[in-house]
JSON list of C-alpha atoms in Angstrom, two decimals:
[
{"chain": "A", "resi": 213, "resn": "MET", "atom": "CA", "xyz": [0.00, 0.00, 0.00]},
{"chain": "A", "resi": 214, "resn": "SER", "atom": "CA", "xyz": [1.51, 3.33, -1.00]},
{"chain": "A", "resi": 215, "resn": "ALA", "atom": "CA", "xyz": [1.48, 6.35, 1.31]},
{"chain": "A", "resi": 216, "resn": "ARG", "atom": "CA", "xyz": [-0.56, 9.34, 0.32]},
{"chain": "A", "resi": 217, "resn": "THR", "atom": "CA", "xyz": [1.34, 12.63, -0.05]},
{"chain": "A", "resi": 218, "resn": "HIS", "atom": "CA", "xyz": [-0.05, 15.91, 1.16]},
{"chain": "A", "resi": 219, "resn": "THR", "atom": "CA", "xyz": [0.32, 19.05, -0.92]},
{"chain": "A", "resi": 220, "resn": "ARG", "atom": "CA", "xyz": [-0.14, 22.62, 0.16]},
{"chain": "A", "resi": 221, "resn": "PRO", "atom": "CA", "xyz": [-3.52, 24.03, -0.80]},
{"chain": "A", "resi": 222, "resn": "HIS", "atom": "CA", "xyz": [-2.09, 27.54, -1.34]},
{"chain": "A", "resi": 223, "resn": "PRO", "atom": "CA", "xyz": [1.46, 28.55, -2.15]},
{"chain": "A", "resi": 224, "resn": "ALA", "atom": "CA", "xyz": [3.31, 30.52, 0.52]},
{"chain": "A", "resi": 225, "resn": "PRO", "atom": "CA", "xyz": [3.14, 34.26, -0.13]},
{"chain": "A", "resi": 226, "resn": "ARG", "atom": "CA", "xyz": [6.31, 35.89, -1.42]},
{"chain": "A", "resi": 227, "resn": "GLY", "atom": "CA", "xyz": [7.19, 39.49, -0.75]},
{"chain": "A", "resi": 228, "resn": "ALA", "atom": "CA", "xyz": [6.67, 41.95, 2.07]},
{"chain": "A", "resi": 229, "resn": "VAL", "atom": "CA", "xyz": [4.24, 41.26, 4.85]},
{"chain": "A", "resi": 230, "resn": "ALA", "atom": "CA", "xyz": [1.88, 44.16, 5.36]},
{"chain": "A", "resi": 231, "resn": "THR", "atom": "CA", "xyz": [1.53, 44.77, 9.09]},
{"chain": "A", "resi": 232, "resn": "ARG", "atom": "CA", "xyz": [0.44, 47.95, 10.79]},
{"chain": "A", "resi": 233, "resn": "LEU", "atom": "CA", "xyz": [1.63, 48.97, 14.21]},
{"chain": "A", "resi": 234, "resn": "PRO", "atom": "CA", "xyz": [-0.61, 50.92, 16.55]},
{"chain": "A", "resi": 235, "resn": "TRP", "atom": "CA", "xyz": [0.49, 54.49, 17.28]},
{"chain": "A", "resi": 236, "resn": "TRP", "atom": "CA", "xyz": [1.59, 53.66, 20.82]},
{"chain": "A", "resi": 237, "resn": "ALA", "atom": "CA", "xyz": [3.96, 50.92, 19.65]},
{"chain": "A", "resi": 238, "resn": "LEU", "atom": "CA", "xyz": [6.31, 53.63, 18.40]},
{"chain": "A", "resi": 239, "resn": "ALA", "atom": "CA", "xyz": [5.34, 56.45, 20.77]},
{"chain": "A", "resi": 240, "resn": "LEU", "atom": "CA", "xyz": [6.05, 54.65, 24.06]},
{"chain": "A", "resi": 241, "resn": "PRO", "atom": "CA", "xyz": [9.62, 53.52, 23.27]},
{"chain": "A", "resi": 242, "resn": "THR", "atom": "CA", "xyz": [10.35, 56.99, 21.85]},
{"chain": "A", "resi": 243, "resn": "LEU", "atom": "CA", "xyz": [9.01, 58.63, 25.01]},
{"chain": "A", "resi": 244, "resn": "ALA", "atom": "CA", "xyz": [11.08, 56.31, 27.21]},
{"chain": "A", "resi": 245, "resn": "PHE", "atom": "CA", "xyz": [14.21, 57.01, 25.16]},
{"chain": "A", "resi": 246, "resn": "VAL", "atom": "CA", "xyz": [13.72, 60.78, 25.40]},
{"chain": "A", "resi": 247, "resn": "ALA", "atom": "CA", "xyz": [13.11, 60.57, 29.17]},
{"chain": "A", "resi": 248, "resn": "LEU", "atom": "CA", "xyz": [16.28, 58.55, 29.73]},
{"chain": "A", "resi": 249, "resn": "LEU", "atom": "CA", "xyz": [18.26, 60.81, 27.44]},
{"chain": "A", "resi": 250, "resn": "THR", "atom": "CA", "xyz": [17.21, 63.90, 29.41]},
{"chain": "A", "resi": 251, "resn": "LEU", "atom": "CA", "xyz": [18.27, 62.19, 32.64]},
{"chain": "A", "resi": 252, "resn": "VAL", "atom": "CA", "xyz": [21.66, 61.41, 31.16]},
{"chain": "A", "resi": 253, "resn": "LEU", "atom": "CA", "xyz": [22.13, 64.92, 29.82]},
{"chain": "A", "resi": 254, "resn": "ASN", "atom": "CA", "xyz": [21.03, 66.53, 33.10]},
{"chain": "A", "resi": 255, "resn": "PRO", "atom": "CA", "xyz": [22.07, 64.20, 35.95]},
{"chain": "A", "resi": 256, "resn": "SER", "atom": "CA", "xyz": [21.15, 66.77, 38.62]},
{"chain": "A", "resi": 257, "resn": "ASP", "atom": "CA", "xyz": [17.49, 65.79, 38.09]},
{"chain": "A", "resi": 258, "resn": "ALA", "atom": "CA", "xyz": [18.22, 62.13, 38.81]},
{"chain": "A", "resi": 259, "resn": "HIS", "atom": "CA", "xyz": [18.49, 61.51, 42.54]},
{"chain": "A", "resi": 260, "resn": "ALA", "atom": "CA", "xyz": [20.42, 58.36, 43.33]},
{"chain": "A", "resi": 261, "resn": "ALA", "atom": "CA", "xyz": [20.41, 56.73, 46.77]},
{"chain": "A", "resi": 262, "resn": "VAL", "atom": "CA", "xyz": [24.19, 56.38, 46.84]},
{"chain": "A", "resi": 263, "resn": "GLY", "atom": "CA", "xyz": [26.47, 58.74, 44.92]},
{"chain": "A", "resi": 264, "resn": "ASP", "atom": "CA", "xyz": [29.30, 56.95, 43.17]},
{"chain": "A", "resi": 265, "resn": "PRO", "atom": "CA", "xyz": [32.02, 59.51, 42.37]},
{"chain": "A", "resi": 266, "resn": "ALA", "atom": "CA", "xyz": [33.40, 57.48, 39.48]},
{"chain": "A", "resi": 267, "resn": "LEU", "atom": "CA", "xyz": [30.01, 57.29, 37.79]},
{"chain": "A", "resi": 268, "resn": "THR", "atom": "CA", "xyz": [29.37, 60.98, 38.39]},
{"chain": "A", "resi": 269, "resn": "HIS", "atom": "CA", "xyz": [32.76, 61.84, 36.91]},
{"chain": "A", "resi": 270, "resn": "LEU", "atom": "CA", "xyz": [32.04, 59.64, 33.87]},
{"chain": "A", "resi": 271, "resn": "VAL", "atom": "CA", "xyz": [28.67, 61.30, 33.22]},
{"chain": "A", "resi": 272, "resn": "GLU", "atom": "CA", "xyz": [30.16, 64.79, 33.62]},
{"chain": "A", "resi": 273, "resn": "ARG", "atom": "CA", "xyz": [32.95, 63.90, 31.18]},
{"chain": "A", "resi": 274, "resn": "ALA", "atom": "CA", "xyz": [30.40, 62.57, 28.68]},
{"chain": "A", "resi": 275, "resn": "GLN", "atom": "CA", "xyz": [28.46, 65.84, 28.98]},
{"chain": "A", "resi": 276, "resn": "GLN", "atom": "CA", "xyz": [31.60, 67.86, 28.31]},
{"chain": "A", "resi": 277, "resn": "LEU", "atom": "CA", "xyz": [32.41, 65.79, 25.23]},
{"chain": "A", "resi": 278, "resn": "MET", "atom": "CA", "xyz": [28.88, 66.17, 23.85]},
{"chain": "A", "resi": 279, "resn": "ALA", "atom": "CA", "xyz": [28.89, 69.93, 24.47]},
{"chain": "A", "resi": 280, "resn": "ARG", "atom": "CA", "xyz": [31.88, 70.41, 22.18]}
]
């Protein structure tokens, strides 16, 4: 007895898949990125529990380099 082979009823689509993202799928990561960027650029607004002088020095140095 021979085995029956199964064929695909429809060929797989080729090309780009058309998907639409909701507005908040791009807005929320952008908002989070901007909020974190403002904290990095102005570390006086971020209040840490323990101040690490090495980290503070690194952030200040990064600010100086970006200001140039």
